[in-house]
CSV table of C-alpha atoms in Angstrom, one decimal:
chain,number,residue,atom,x,y,z
A,33,MET,CA,-32.6,37.4,-59.7
A,34,SER,CA,-31.0,40.9,-59.2
A,35,PHE,CA,-27.6,42.4,-57.7
A,36,VAL,CA,-29.4,44.1,-54.9
A,37,GLU,CA,-32.3,41.9,-54.0
A,38,TYR,CA,-32.0,38.1,-52.9
A,39,GLY,CA,-33.8,35.1,-54.9
A,40,ASP,CA,-33.8,31.7,-53.3
A,41,THR,CA,-34.0,29.9,-56.1
A,42,ILE,CA,-31.9,29.7,-59.7
A,43,LYS,CA,-34.0,30.4,-62.6
A,44,ASP,CA,-33.4,30.8,-66.4
A,45,GLY,CA,-31.7,34.0,-67.5
A,46,ASP,CA,-30.0,34.4,-63.9
A,47,THR,CA,-26.2,35.2,-63.5
A,48,ALA,CA,-24.7,32.9,-61.1
A,49,ILE,CA,-21.3,32.4,-59.7
A,50,VAL,CA,-19.7,28.7,-60.2
A,51,PHE,CA,-17.7,28.5,-56.8
A,52,LEU,CA,-14.6,25.8,-57.1
A,53,GLY,CA,-12.6,27.1,-54.2
A,54,HIS,CA,-11.4,30.3,-52.7
A,55,GLU,CA,-9.3,31.0,-55.8
A,56,SER,CA,-11.4,29.7,-58.3
A,57,MET,CA,-14.9,30.9,-59.4
A,58,PHE,CA,-16.6,32.5,-62.1
A,59,PRO,CA,-19.9,33.6,-63.4
A,60,VAL,CA,-22.2,31.9,-65.6
A,61,LYS,CA,-25.4,32.7,-67.4
A,62,VAL,CA,-28.0,30.3,-66.9
A,63,GLN,CA,-29.9,29.0,-69.8
A,64,HIS,CA,-32.0,26.1,-70.3
A,65,GLY,CA,-30.5,23.4,-72.7
A,66,THR,CA,-27.1,24.8,-71.8
A,67,VAL,CA,-24.2,23.2,-70.4
A,68,THR,CA,-21.1,24.4,-68.8
A,69,GLN,CA,-17.5,22.7,-68.6
A,70,THR,CA,-15.6,22.9,-65.1
A,71,LYS,CA,-12.4,21.0,-64.2
A,72,TYR,CA,-14.7,18.3,-62.5
A,73,GLY,CA,-17.0,17.7,-65.2
A,74,VAL,CA,-20.1,19.2,-67.1
A,75,ILE,CA,-22.9,21.0,-65.4
A,76,ARG,CA,-26.1,20.8,-67.3
A,77,HIS,CA,-28.1,23.9,-66.4
A,78,SER,CA,-31.7,22.6,-67.1
A,79,THR,CA,-31.3,19.9,-64.4
A,80,ASP,CA,-28.3,20.6,-62.4
A,81,LEU,CA,-29.4,24.8,-62.1
A,82,ILE,CA,-32.7,25.9,-63.1
A,83,GLY,CA,-34.7,25.1,-59.9
A,84,LYS,CA,-32.1,24.7,-57.4
A,85,LYS,CA,-31.4,27.2,-54.3
A,86,TYR,CA,-28.5,29.2,-54.5
A,87,GLY,CA,-26.0,28.1,-52.3
A,88,SER,CA,-26.6,24.2,-53.2
A,89,LYS,CA,-23.6,21.9,-53.8
A,90,VAL,CA,-23.7,20.5,-57.6
A,91,THR,CA,-22.1,17.4,-58.6
A,92,CYS,CA,-20.7,17.4,-62.1
A,93,SER,CA,-20.3,14.7,-64.4
A,94,LYS,CA,-16.6,13.5,-63.2
A,95,GLY,CA,-18.0,13.3,-59.7
A,96,GLY,CA,-16.4,16.2,-58.2
A,97,TRP,CA,-18.8,19.2,-56.9
A,98,VAL,CA,-19.2,23.0,-56.8
A,99,PHE,CA,-21.0,25.4,-55.3
A,100,ILE,CA,-23.7,27.8,-57.1
A,101,LEU,CA,-23.6,31.4,-55.5
A,102,HIS,CA,-26.0,34.3,-55.8
A,103,PRO,CA,-24.3,37.3,-57.4
A,104,THR,CA,-23.2,40.1,-55.4
A,105,PRO,CA,-20.9,43.2,-56.2
A,106,GLU,CA,-18.1,41.7,-54.1
A,107,LEU,CA,-18.4,38.6,-56.3
A,108,TRP,CA,-18.8,40.4,-59.5
A,109,THR,CA,-15.9,42.8,-58.7
A,110,MET,CA,-13.8,39.2,-58.4
A,111,ASN,CA,-15.3,38.0,-61.8
A,112,LEU,CA,-16.5,40.4,-64.2
A,113,PRO,CA,-15.1,40.6,-67.8
A,114,HIS,CA,-12.2,43.6,-67.7
A,115,ARG,CA,-13.3,46.0,-70.1
A,116,THR,CA,-10.6,48.4,-68.4
A,117,GLN,CA,-8.6,48.5,-65.1
A,118,ILE,CA,-11.1,48.3,-62.2
A,119,LEU,CA,-11.5,49.0,-58.9
A,120,TYR,CA,-11.3,46.4,-56.3
A,121,SER,CA,-13.3,46.3,-53.1
A,122,THR,CA,-10.2,47.7,-50.8
A,123,ASP,CA,-10.5,51.0,-52.6
A,124,ILE,CA,-14.9,50.7,-53.0
A,125,SER,CA,-15.4,50.2,-49.2
A,126,ILE,CA,-13.7,53.3,-48.4
A,127,ILE,CA,-15.1,55.4,-51.6
A,128,THR,CA,-18.9,54.4,-50.4
A,129,MET,CA,-17.8,55.3,-46.8
A,130,MET,CA,-16.3,58.7,-47.2
A,131,LEU,CA,-19.0,59.9,-50.1
A,132,GLU,CA,-21.6,59.2,-47.3
A,133,LEU,CA,-23.9,57.1,-49.7
A,134,LYS,CA,-26.8,55.1,-48.3
A,135,PRO,CA,-30.1,54.3,-49.8
A,136,GLY,CA,-31.7,57.0,-51.4
A,137,SER,CA,-28.8,58.9,-52.2
A,138,ILE,CA,-28.0,60.3,-56.0
A,139,VAL,CA,-25.0,59.6,-57.1
A,140,CYS,CA,-23.1,60.7,-60.7
A,141,GLU,CA,-20.1,58.7,-61.8
A,142,SER,CA,-17.6,58.6,-64.5
A,143,GLY,CA,-16.5,56.5,-66.2
A,144,THR,CA,-18.5,53.4,-66.2
A,145,GLY,CA,-15.6,51.2,-67.6
A,146,SER,CA,-16.0,47.6,-66.5
A,147,GLY,CA,-19.0,48.5,-63.9
A,148,SER,CA,-17.2,46.9,-60.8
A,149,LEU,CA,-17.8,50.1,-58.9
A,150,SER,CA,-21.3,51.0,-60.3
A,151,HIS,CA,-22.7,47.6,-58.9
A,152,ALA,CA,-21.7,48.5,-55.8
A,153,LEU,CA,-22.6,51.9,-55.7
A,154,ILE,CA,-26.5,50.7,-56.9
A,155,ARG,CA,-26.2,48.5,-54.0
A,156,THR,CA,-25.4,50.8,-51.8
A,157,VAL,CA,-28.3,53.7,-53.1
A,158,ALA,CA,-31.0,50.9,-53.9
A,159,PRO,CA,-33.8,51.1,-53.5
A,160,THR,CA,-35.1,54.6,-53.8
A,161,GLY,CA,-31.8,55.8,-54.6
A,162,HIS,CA,-30.1,56.5,-58.7
A,163,LEU,CA,-26.8,56.3,-60.6
A,164,TYR,CA,-25.9,58.4,-63.3
A,165,THR,CA,-22.8,56.9,-65.0
A,166,VAL,CA,-21.1,58.5,-68.1
A,167,GLU,CA,-18.8,56.8,-70.2
A,168,PHE,CA,-16.8,58.2,-73.2
A,169,HIS,CA,-16.4,54.8,-75.1
A,170,GLN,CA,-19.4,53.9,-77.1
A,171,GLN,CA,-19.2,50.0,-77.3
A,172,ARG,CA,-18.3,49.9,-73.3
A,173,ALA,CA,-21.3,52.2,-72.7
A,174,GLU,CA,-23.7,49.8,-74.3
A,175,LYS,CA,-22.0,46.5,-72.9
A,176,ALA,CA,-22.6,48.4,-69.5
A,177,ARG,CA,-26.5,48.9,-70.3
A,178,GLU,CA,-26.6,45.2,-71.3
A,179,GLU,CA,-25.3,44.1,-68.1
A,180,PHE,CA,-27.6,46.3,-66.0
A,181,ARG,CA,-30.4,45.1,-67.7
A,182,GLU,CA,-29.5,41.2,-67.2
A,183,HIS,CA,-28.5,41.8,-63.6
A,184,GLY,CA,-32.0,43.4,-63.0
A,185,VAL,CA,-30.8,46.8,-62.0
A,186,GLU,CA,-31.8,48.8,-64.8
A,187,HIS,CA,-34.5,51.1,-62.9
A,188,LEU,CA,-31.6,52.2,-60.8
A,189,VAL,CA,-29.0,53.3,-63.2
A,190,THR,CA,-28.8,56.0,-66.3
A,191,VAL,CA,-25.8,55.2,-68.4
A,192,THR,CA,-25.0,57.9,-70.9
A,193,ASN,CA,-22.6,58.1,-73.6
A,194,GLN,CA,-20.4,61.2,-73.8
A,195,ASP,CA,-17.4,63.4,-72.6
A,196,VAL,CA,-17.8,64.5,-69.1
A,197,CYS,CA,-15.1,67.0,-69.6
A,198,LYS,CA,-17.0,68.6,-72.1
A,199,ASN,CA,-20.9,68.0,-71.6
A,200,GLY,CA,-21.1,67.0,-68.0
A,201,PHE,CA,-23.3,64.4,-66.4
A,202,GLY,CA,-26.4,65.5,-67.8
A,203,VAL,CA,-28.0,66.5,-64.6
A,204,SER,CA,-27.8,69.6,-61.9
A,205,ASN,CA,-28.4,70.6,-58.5
A,206,ILE,CA,-29.3,66.6,-57.6
A,207,ALA,CA,-26.4,64.6,-57.1
A,208,ASP,CA,-25.5,64.0,-53.0
A,209,ALA,CA,-22.0,62.7,-54.6
A,210,VAL,CA,-20.1,62.6,-57.7
A,211,PHE,CA,-17.2,60.1,-58.3
A,212,LEU,CA,-14.4,60.7,-61.1
A,213,ASP,CA,-12.2,58.0,-62.4
A,214,ILE,CA,-10.9,59.6,-65.8
A,215,PRO,CA,-7.2,60.5,-67.2
A,216,SER,CA,-7.9,64.4,-66.7
A,217,PRO,CA,-10.2,64.6,-63.7
A,218,TRP,CA,-9.4,68.5,-62.9
A,219,GLU,CA,-11.4,69.1,-66.6
A,220,ALA,CA,-14.6,67.7,-65.0
A,221,ILE,CA,-14.6,69.6,-61.3
A,222,GLY,CA,-16.7,72.3,-62.9
A,223,HIS,CA,-19.4,69.9,-64.1
A,224,ALA,CA,-19.1,67.8,-61.0
A,225,LYS,CA,-20.0,71.1,-59.0
A,226,SER,CA,-22.9,71.6,-61.0
A,227,ALA,CA,-24.2,68.1,-60.9
A,228,LEU,CA,-24.0,68.5,-57.0
A,229,LYS,CA,-26.9,69.5,-54.3
A,230,ALA,CA,-26.6,73.2,-53.2
A,231,GLU,CA,-24.2,72.3,-50.9
A,232,GLY,CA,-22.8,69.7,-48.7
A,233,GLY,CA,-22.3,67.3,-51.7
A,234,ARG,CA,-19.2,65.2,-51.6
A,235,ILE,CA,-16.5,64.4,-54.5
A,236,CYS,CA,-14.5,61.9,-55.0
A,237,SER,CA,-11.5,61.7,-57.6
A,238,PHE,CA,-9.5,58.3,-58.2
A,239,SER,CA,-6.1,58.9,-59.8
A,240,PRO,CA,-2.9,56.5,-60.4
A,241,CYS,CA,-0.5,59.4,-60.5
A,242,ILE,CA,0.6,62.3,-57.8
A,243,GLU,CA,0.8,65.0,-60.5
A,244,GLN,CA,-3.0,64.1,-61.7
A,245,VAL,CA,-3.9,64.5,-57.9
A,246,GLN,CA,-2.1,68.1,-57.7
A,247,ARG,CA,-3.9,69.4,-60.7
A,248,THR,CA,-7.1,68.0,-59.3
A,249,CYS,CA,-6.4,69.4,-55.6
A,250,LEU,CA,-5.6,73.1,-57.5
A,251,ALA,CA,-8.9,72.8,-59.7
A,252,MET,CA,-10.9,72.1,-56.6
A,253,GLU,CA,-9.8,74.8,-54.7
A,254,GLU,CA,-10.5,77.4,-57.7
A,255,TYR,CA,-13.9,75.7,-57.7
A,256,GLY,CA,-14.6,76.5,-53.9
A,257,PHE,CA,-14.4,73.2,-52.6
A,258,THR,CA,-13.4,72.6,-48.8
A,259,GLU,CA,-12.0,69.7,-46.8
A,260,ILE,CA,-10.1,68.6,-49.6
A,261,ASN,CA,-7.5,65.3,-48.9
A,262,THR,CA,-5.9,62.6,-50.4
A,263,LEU,CA,-5.0,58.7,-49.1
A,264,GLU,CA,-3.9,55.8,-50.6
A,265,ILE,CA,-5.1,52.2,-49.4
A,266,LEU,CA,-2.8,49.6,-48.9
A,267,LEU,CA,-4.2,46.0,-48.3
A,268,ARG,CA,-2.2,43.6,-46.4
A,269,VAL,CA,-3.0,39.8,-46.1
A,270,TYR,CA,-2.1,37.6,-43.3
A,271,ASN,CA,-2.4,33.6,-43.7
A,272,VAL,CA,-2.8,31.8,-40.3
A,273,ARG,CA,-0.9,28.7,-40.2
A,274,THR,CA,0.8,26.2,-38.3
A,275,ILE,CA,4.3,26.7,-37.1
A,276,SER,CA,7.2,24.4,-35.5
A,277,LEU,CA,9.8,26.4,-33.2
A,278,GLN,CA,12.3,24.7,-31.2
A,279,ILE,CA,12.1,25.5,-27.5
A,280,PRO,CA,15.2,27.9,-26.4
A,281,ASP,CA,17.7,26.8,-23.9
A,282,LEU,CA,16.7,29.3,-21.2
A,283,GLY,CA,19.3,28.2,-18.8
A,284,LYS,CA,17.5,26.0,-16.2
A,285,ALA,CA,18.9,22.8,-17.2
A,286,ALA,CA,22.6,24.1,-17.0
A,287,GLU,CA,21.7,25.2,-13.4
A,288,GLU,CA,20.3,22.0,-12.3
A,289,ASN,CA,23.2,19.8,-13.5
A,290,SER,CA,25.7,22.0,-12.1
A,291,SER,CA,23.6,22.2,-8.4
A,292,THR,CA,23.5,18.1,-8.7
A,293,GLY,CA,27.1,17.7,-9.9
A,294,SER,CA,25.9,15.6,-12.8
A,295,ASP,CA,28.2,15.0,-16.1
A,296,SER,CA,26.2,15.9,-19.1
A,297,SER,CA,28.6,13.7,-21.0
A,298,ASN,CA,27.3,10.5,-18.5
A,299,PRO,CA,25.1,8.0,-20.9
A,300,SER,CA,22.7,7.9,-18.1
A,301,ASN,CA,21.7,11.6,-18.3
A,302,ARG,CA,21.3,11.6,-21.8
A,303,GLY,CA,17.5,10.5,-21.7
A,304,SER,CA,17.0,13.3,-19.0
A,305,PRO,CA,13.9,15.1,-19.1
A,306,SER,CA,16.4,18.5,-19.0
A,307,ALA,CA,17.9,16.8,-22.4
A,308,ASN,CA,14.7,16.4,-23.8
A,309,LEU,CA,13.3,20.0,-23.0
A,310,GLN,CA,16.4,21.6,-25.2
A,311,GLN,CA,16.0,19.1,-28.0
A,312,GLY,CA,12.3,19.4,-28.4
A,313,THR,CA,9.6,21.4,-30.4
A,314,VAL,CA,6.5,23.3,-30.0
A,315,GLN,CA,4.0,23.6,-32.5
A,316,PHE,CA,1.7,26.8,-32.6
A,317,LYS,CA,-0.9,29.0,-34.4
A,318,SER,CA,0.6,32.1,-36.3
A,319,GLY,CA,-0.6,34.9,-39.0
A,320,VAL,CA,2.2,35.1,-41.5
A,321,PRO,CA,1.8,37.9,-44.0
A,322,LEU,CA,2.1,36.7,-47.8
A,323,ARG,CA,5.5,37.5,-49.6
A,324,GLU,CA,3.9,39.3,-52.3
A,325,MET,CA,1.8,42.6,-51.1
A,326,VAL,CA,-0.7,44.3,-53.6
A,327,GLY,CA,0.7,47.6,-54.1
A,328,HIS,CA,-0.1,51.1,-54.8
A,329,THR,CA,-3.5,51.2,-56.6
A,330,GLY,CA,-4.5,54.9,-57.0
A,331,TYR,CA,-4.5,57.9,-55.0
A,332,LEU,CA,-8.0,59.0,-53.8
A,333,THR,CA,-8.9,62.7,-53.4
A,334,PHE,CA,-12.2,63.7,-51.4
A,335,ALA,CA,-13.8,67.3,-50.9
A,336,THR,CA,-17.1,68.8,-49.9
A,337,LYS,CA,-19.0,71.2,-51.9
A,338,SER,CA,-19.2,74.5,-49.8
C-alpha cells in the first residue's frame, strides 16, 4: 500500500479507510489478529480485511456493513489525527495549481504540521520529484517521519527538524516551489529565495491574519520577488433536494370565470379544474446552499522569483 500508488488488495500493515457514510469514516492500521469496533459491530482484520480487495463491502458482527477504501491524500486530510491546524482540500487544490507543481518537481515546505498538505504535495510530484519539509517541533517531525514510512512514501520526502527562519531548508538553488505555513513567514523569505532555483521558482505563504500578509509582501518585494498577489478561497456547498411550492395564481382562472359569468361561490364550480389549479402544488429539484458556510481559513500569498 502506498499513498501514491494504487494497490489492489489489503495487506498486513496497510493503512485503510473504514467508510461508514459520507460524514462518518476513519483510518485503521491493518494488523493480523486485531479487531476494530464500529457502530455496526466488530471488524476482524485477519478474516474481514487481509486479502480482500480495496473497495470491498465488509459485513460487521452485528449485521451492518462498511466499505474499506484505499487511502488517498484527500481521504487522509479528512481523517488524519490532528497535531496542528491543517489545510483542507479547498486551499490545497489552489496551492498545487498556483505553484505549478507536476511530477518531478522539487518542493520545500515549512512547517510539516499534521502532514495534510505534505501528502498532497508528495502525490503531485511523484514518482521522480521530492519534498523537503521542515518542522520546528521535534515530536511532530518524528511523527511525520513515522507516518511517511507507514504510508510508503518515505523515499519521496525528507523531514528536517530545525527552525526554518534561522537555518533555512537545508538545500540551495534546487526547488521549483516553496510553501510557508509558519507564524512569521517574512523571516523565512530570504531562505526561501536561496532554496529556489536560479529563476522562475514560485513561493506561497499561508497566513490567517492580514497583518502577517502585509509584512510578508514587504519582505517579498525587498528580496526581489515579482507577481505578488494575495487571495482567499471560500467554499459554498449546495444540497440538492426536492421542494414543494404552491402553484401561483396568474389570473387565468379569474379571466375564465368572468368570461363565462360563473359564480365562484356556486358549489357546482368548486370542483372545477381552475379551482384545483389555484390550490395545487408542484415538486421540483433545487440546489439549496447550507445555512452555515465555512468562512475564513487563511490568506494565500503567491510570488515568483525573478
